[in-house]
Coordinates of N, CA and C and ligand atoms in Angstrom, one line a residue:
X207 N 2.9 -7.9 -12.3 CA 2.4 -6.5 -12.2 C 1.7 -6.3 -10.9
X208 N 1.9 -5.2 -10.3 CA 1.3 -4.9 -9.0 C -0.2 -4.5 -9.1
X209 N -1.0 -5.0 -8.3 CA -2.4 -4.7 -8.3 C -2.7 -3.3 -7.8
X210 N -3.6 -2.6 -8.5 CA -4.0 -1.3 -8.0 C -4.9 -1.4 -6.8
X211 N -4.7 -0.5 -5.8 CA -5.5 -0.6 -4.6 C -6.2 0.8 -4.3
X212 N -7.3 0.9 -3.6 CA -7.9 2.1 -3.4 C -7.0 3.1 -2.6
X213 N -7.2 4.4 -3.0 CA -6.5 5.5 -2.3 C -7.6 6.3 -1.6
X214 N -7.7 6.2 -0.2 CA -8.8 7.0 0.5 C -8.7 8.5 0.2
X215 N -9.9 9.1 0.1 CA -10.0 10.6 0.0 C -10.5 11.1 1.4
X216 N -10.4 12.4 1.6 CA -11.0 12.9 2.9 C -12.5 12.4 3.1
X217 N -13.2 12.3 2.0 CA -14.6 11.9 2.1 C -14.7 10.4 2.5
X218 N -13.9 9.6 1.9 CA -14.0 8.1 2.1 C -13.2 7.6 3.2
X219 N -12.3 8.4 3.8 CA -11.4 7.9 4.8 C -12.1 7.1 6.0
X220 N -13.3 7.6 6.5 CA -13.9 6.8 7.6 C -14.4 5.4 7.1
X221 N -14.7 5.3 5.8 CA -15.1 4.0 5.3 C -13.9 3.0 5.3
X222 N -12.8 3.5 4.9 CA -11.6 2.7 4.9 C -11.0 2.4 6.3
X223 N -11.1 3.4 7.1 CA -10.7 3.2 8.5 C -11.6 2.1 9.2
X224 N -12.9 2.1 8.9 CA -13.7 1.1 9.5 C -13.4 -0.3 9.0
X225 N -13.1 -0.4 7.7 CA -12.7 -1.7 7.1 C -11.5 -2.2 7.8
X226 N -10.5 -1.4 8.1 CA -9.3 -1.8 8.7 C -9.6 -2.4 10.1
X227 N -10.7 -1.9 10.7 CA -11.1 -2.5 12.0 C -12.1 -3.7 11.8
X228 N -12.2 -4.1 10.6 CA -13.1 -5.2 10.2 C -14.5 -4.9 10.5
X229 N -14.9 -3.7 10.2 CA -16.3 -3.2 10.3 C -16.7 -2.6 9.0
X230 N -18.0 -2.6 8.7 CA -18.5 -1.9 7.6 C -19.3 -0.7 8.1
X231 N -18.9 0.5 7.7 CA -19.7 1.7 8.1 C -20.0 2.5 6.8
X232 N -21.3 2.9 6.7 CA -21.7 3.7 5.6 C -22.3 5.0 6.1
X233 N -22.4 6.0 5.3 CA -23.0 7.2 5.7 C -24.5 7.1 5.8
X234 N -25.1 7.6 6.8 CA -26.5 7.8 7.0 C -26.9 9.2 7.0
X235 N -27.7 9.7 6.2 CA -28.1 11.1 6.1 C -29.0 11.5 7.3
X236 N -28.6 12.5 8.0 CA -29.3 13.0 9.2 C -30.6 13.8 8.8
X237 N -30.7 14.2 7.5 CA -31.9 14.9 7.1 C -33.0 14.0 6.6
X238 N -32.6 13.0 5.8 CA -33.7 12.2 5.2 C -33.5 10.7 5.5
X239 N -32.5 10.4 6.3 CA -32.2 9.0 6.8 C -31.8 8.0 5.7
X240 N -31.5 8.5 4.5 CA -31.0 7.6 3.4 C -29.6 7.1 3.8
X241 N -29.4 5.8 3.4 CA -28.1 5.2 3.5 C -27.4 5.3 2.2
X242 N -26.1 5.7 2.3 CA -25.4 6.2 1.1 C -24.2 5.3 0.8
X243 N -24.1 4.8 -0.4 CA -22.9 4.1 -0.9 C -22.7 4.4 -2.3
X244 N -21.6 4.8 -2.7 CA -20.3 4.9 -2.1 C -20.2 6.2 -1.3
X245 N -19.2 6.4 -0.5 CA -19.0 7.6 0.3 C -19.0 8.8 -0.6
X246 N -19.7 9.9 -0.2 CA -19.7 11.1 -1.0 C -20.0 12.3 -0.1
X247 N -19.8 13.5 -0.7 CA -19.9 14.7 0.1 C -21.3 15.1 0.3
X248 N -22.3 14.6 -0.5 CA -23.7 15.1 -0.4 C -24.6 13.8 -0.5
X249 N -25.7 13.9 0.2 CA -26.7 12.8 0.2 C -27.2 12.7 -1.3
X250 N -27.4 11.4 -1.7 CA -27.9 11.2 -3.1 C -29.4 11.5 -3.2
X251 N -30.1 11.6 -2.0 CA -31.5 11.8 -2.1 C -31.9 13.3 -1.9
X252 N -31.2 14.0 -1.0 CA -31.6 15.4 -0.6 C -30.5 16.4 -0.6
X253 N -29.3 15.9 -1.0 CA -28.1 16.8 -1.1 C -27.6 17.3 0.2
X254 N -28.1 16.9 1.3 CA -27.6 17.3 2.6 C -26.1 16.9 2.7
X255 N -25.3 17.6 3.5 CA -24.0 17.1 3.8 C -23.9 16.8 5.3
X256 N -25.0 16.5 5.9 CA -25.0 16.2 7.4 C -25.2 14.7 7.5
X257 N -24.1 14.0 7.8 CA -24.1 12.5 7.9 C -23.7 12.0 9.3
X258 N -24.1 10.8 9.6 CA -23.4 9.9 10.6 C -22.9 8.7 9.9
X259 N -21.8 8.2 10.5 CA -21.3 6.9 9.9 C -21.9 5.8 10.7
X260 N -22.7 4.9 10.1 CA -23.4 3.9 10.8 C -22.8 2.5 10.5
X261 N -22.6 1.7 11.6 CA -22.0 0.4 11.4 C -23.1 -0.6 11.0
X262 N -22.9 -1.4 10.0 CA -23.8 -2.4 9.5 C -23.2 -3.8 9.7
X263 N -24.1 -4.8 9.6 CA -23.6 -6.2 9.7 C -22.7 -6.5 8.4
X264 N -23.1 -5.9 7.3 CA -22.4 -6.2 6.0 C -23.0 -7.4 5.3
X265 N -24.0 -8.0 6.0 CA -24.6 -9.2 5.4 C -25.6 -8.8 4.3
X266 N -25.8 -9.7 3.4 CA -26.8 -9.4 2.3 C -27.0 -10.6 1.4
X267 N -27.5 -10.4 0.2 CA -27.8 -11.4 -0.7 C -27.1 -11.1 -2.1
X268 N -26.9 -12.1 -2.9 CA -26.3 -11.9 -4.2 C -27.4 -11.4 -5.1
X269 N -27.2 -10.2 -5.6 CA -28.1 -9.5 -6.5 C -27.8 -9.9 -7.9
X270 N -26.5 -9.9 -8.3 CA -26.2 -10.3 -9.7 C -24.7 -10.6 -9.7
X271 N -24.2 -11.2 -10.7 CA -22.7 -11.5 -10.8 C -22.3 -11.7 -12.2
X272 N -21.0 -11.7 -12.4 CA -20.4 -12.0 -13.7 C -19.1 -12.8 -13.4
X273 N -18.8 -13.7 -14.3 CA -17.6 -14.5 -14.2 C -16.6 -14.0 -15.2
X274 N -15.6 -13.3 -14.8 CA -14.6 -12.8 -15.7 C -13.5 -13.8 -16.0
X275 N -13.6 -14.4 -17.2 CA -12.6 -15.4 -17.5 C -11.4 -14.9 -18.1
X276 N -11.4 -13.6 -18.5 CA -10.2 -12.9 -18.9 C -10.0 -11.8 -17.8
X277 N -8.7 -11.5 -17.5 CA -8.4 -10.5 -16.5 C -9.1 -9.2 -16.8
X278 N -9.7 -8.5 -15.8 CA -10.2 -7.2 -16.0 C -9.1 -6.2 -16.1
X279 N -7.9 -6.6 -15.7 CA -6.7 -5.7 -15.7 C -5.6 -6.7 -15.6
X280 N -4.5 -6.5 -16.3 CA -3.4 -7.5 -16.3 C -2.9 -7.9 -14.9
X281 N -3.1 -7.0 -13.9 CA -2.6 -7.3 -12.6 C -3.5 -8.4 -11.9
X282 N -4.7 -8.6 -12.5 CA -5.6 -9.6 -11.9 C -5.6 -10.9 -12.6
X283 N -4.6 -11.2 -13.4 CA -4.5 -12.4 -14.2 C -4.4 -13.6 -13.3
X284 N -3.9 -13.5 -12.1 CA -3.8 -14.6 -11.1 C -5.1 -14.9 -10.5
X285 N -6.2 -14.1 -10.7 CA -7.5 -14.3 -10.0 C -8.5 -14.9 -10.9
X286 N -8.2 -15.1 -12.2 CA -9.3 -15.6 -13.1 C -9.5 -17.1 -12.9
X287 N -10.7 -17.6 -13.0 CA -11.9 -16.7 -13.2 C -12.3 -15.9 -12.0
X288 N -12.5 -14.6 -12.2 CA -12.8 -13.7 -11.1 C -14.3 -13.6 -11.0
X289 N -14.8 -13.8 -9.8 CA -16.2 -13.8 -9.5 C -16.6 -12.5 -9.0
X290 N -17.1 -11.6 -9.9 CA -17.4 -10.3 -9.6 C -18.9 -10.2 -9.3
X291 N -19.2 -9.7 -8.1 CA -20.6 -9.8 -7.6 C -21.2 -8.4 -7.2
X292 N -22.5 -8.3 -7.3 CA -23.2 -7.2 -6.7 C -24.0 -7.7 -5.5
X293 N -23.6 -7.2 -4.3 CA -24.3 -7.6 -3.1 C -25.4 -6.6 -2.7
X294 N -26.6 -7.1 -2.4 CA -27.6 -6.2 -1.9 C -27.6 -6.4 -0.4
X295 N -27.1 -5.4 0.3 CA -27.1 -5.5 1.8 C -28.5 -5.5 2.3
X296 N -28.7 -6.1 3.5 CA -30.0 -6.2 4.1 C -30.7 -4.9 4.3
X297 N -29.9 -3.8 4.3 CA -30.4 -2.4 4.4 C -30.7 -1.8 3.1
X298 N -30.5 -2.6 2.0 CA -31.0 -2.2 0.7 C -29.9 -1.6 -0.3
X299 N -28.8 -1.3 0.3 CA -27.7 -0.7 -0.6 C -27.0 -1.8 -1.4
X300 N -26.7 -1.5 -2.6 CA -26.0 -2.5 -3.4 C -24.5 -2.1 -3.6
X301 N -23.6 -3.0 -3.5 CA -22.2 -2.7 -3.7 C -21.5 -3.8 -4.5
X302 N -20.5 -3.5 -5.2 CA -19.7 -4.4 -6.0 C -18.6 -5.0 -5.2
X303 N -18.3 -6.3 -5.4 CA -17.2 -6.9 -4.7 C -16.8 -8.1 -5.5
X304 N -16.0 -9.0 -4.8 CA -15.7 -10.3 -5.4 C -16.0 -11.4 -4.4
X305 N -16.4 -12.6 -4.9 CA -16.6 -13.7 -4.1 C -15.3 -14.4 -3.8
X306 N -15.0 -14.7 -2.5 CA -13.9 -15.5 -2.1 C -14.4 -16.7 -1.3
X307 N -13.6 -17.7 -1.1 CA -14.0 -18.9 -0.4 C -15.2 -19.6 -1.0
X308 N -15.3 -19.5 -2.3 CA -16.3 -20.2 -3.1 C -16.0 -20.2 -4.5
X309 N -16.7 -21.0 -5.3 CA -16.4 -21.1 -6.7 C -17.6 -20.7 -7.5
X310 N -17.4 -20.8 -8.8 CA -18.4 -20.4 -9.8 C -19.7 -21.2 -9.6
X311 N -19.5 -22.5 -9.2 CA -20.7 -23.4 -9.0 C -21.5 -23.0 -7.8
X312 N -20.9 -22.2 -6.9 CA -21.6 -21.8 -5.7 C -22.5 -20.7 -5.9
X313 N -22.4 -19.9 -7.0 CA -23.1 -18.7 -7.2 C -24.6 -19.0 -7.5
X314 N -25.5 -18.3 -6.8 CA -26.9 -18.5 -7.0 C -27.6 -17.2 -6.6
X315 N -28.3 -16.5 -7.6 CA -28.9 -15.3 -7.3 C -29.8 -15.4 -6.0
X316 N -29.6 -14.5 -5.1 CA -30.4 -14.5 -3.9 C -29.8 -15.2 -2.7
X317 N -28.6 -15.9 -3.0 CA -27.9 -16.6 -1.9 C -27.4 -15.6 -0.8
X318 N -27.4 -16.1 0.4 CA -26.9 -15.3 1.5 C -25.4 -15.2 1.4
X319 N -24.9 -13.9 1.7 CA -23.5 -13.6 1.7 C -23.1 -12.9 3.0
X320 N -21.8 -13.2 3.4 CA -21.3 -12.4 4.5 C -20.0 -11.8 4.2
X321 N -19.6 -10.7 4.8 CA -18.4 -10.0 4.5 C -17.1 -10.8 4.9
X322 N -16.1 -10.6 4.2 CA -14.7 -11.0 4.5 C -13.8 -9.8 4.4
X323 N -13.2 -9.5 5.5 CA -12.3 -8.3 5.6 C -10.9 -8.8 5.2
X324 N -10.5 -8.5 4.0 CA -9.2 -9.0 3.5 C -8.1 -7.9 3.7
X325 N -7.3 -8.1 4.7 CA -6.2 -7.1 4.9 C -5.1 -7.2 3.9
X326 N -4.6 -6.1 3.4 CA -3.5 -6.0 2.5 C -2.4 -5.1 3.1
X327 N -1.6 -5.8 4.0 CA -0.7 -5.0 4.8 C 0.3 -4.1 4.0
X328 N 0.7 -4.6 2.9 CA 1.7 -3.8 2.1 C 1.1 -2.5 1.6
X329 N -0.2 -2.4 1.6 CA -0.9 -1.2 1.1 C -1.7 -0.5 2.2
X330 N -1.6 -1.0 3.4 CA -2.3 -0.4 4.6 C -3.8 -0.2 4.2
X331 N -4.4 -1.3 3.6 CA -5.8 -1.2 3.3 C -6.4 -2.5 3.5
X332 N -7.7 -2.5 3.8 CA -8.5 -3.7 4.0 C -9.6 -3.7 2.9
X333 N -9.7 -4.8 2.1 CA -10.7 -4.9 1.1 C -11.9 -5.6 1.6
X334 N -13.1 -5.2 1.1 CA -14.3 -5.8 1.5 C -14.7 -6.9 0.4
X335 N -14.5 -8.1 0.8 CA -14.9 -9.2 -0.1 C -16.1 -10.0 0.5
X336 N -16.6 -11.0 -0.2 CA -17.8 -11.7 0.3 C -17.6 -13.2 0.2
X337 N -18.2 -14.0 1.0 CA -18.2 -15.4 0.9 C -19.6 -15.9 1.2
X338 N -19.9 -17.2 0.8 CA -21.2 -17.7 1.1 C -21.5 -17.8 2.6
X339 N -22.7 -17.4 3.0 CA -23.0 -17.4 4.5 C -23.3 -18.8 4.9
Ligands
ZN414 ZN1 -30.6 13.0 2.6

């Protein structure tokens, strides 16, 4: 079974374009300076639609995780146990990803993580994964 991959929208296109260049860019509100994830049309804090796309290091710490021992979708059966993580970026935003280049025994809340830009040429998309720093 083929895995589902993200389909960029006009709002999220700059986010996916940056990942393809192996960069992480998130929206920064020009009105209140809030950093916003996931990409959206309006600021989560003040509803402004005036943004800049800001490049971040992508580094952060492990906020929480779960080990999926059964596939979350039949297409992910080859990835179990899947290490599903929530990363807290150094700038404070939390995002969901998966741990690569590490195993279940490596997971420790608060551990340093760095981004892995995983190209998926067949789908013209780059996925944001994480590995131990
Ligand atoms: Zn704002």
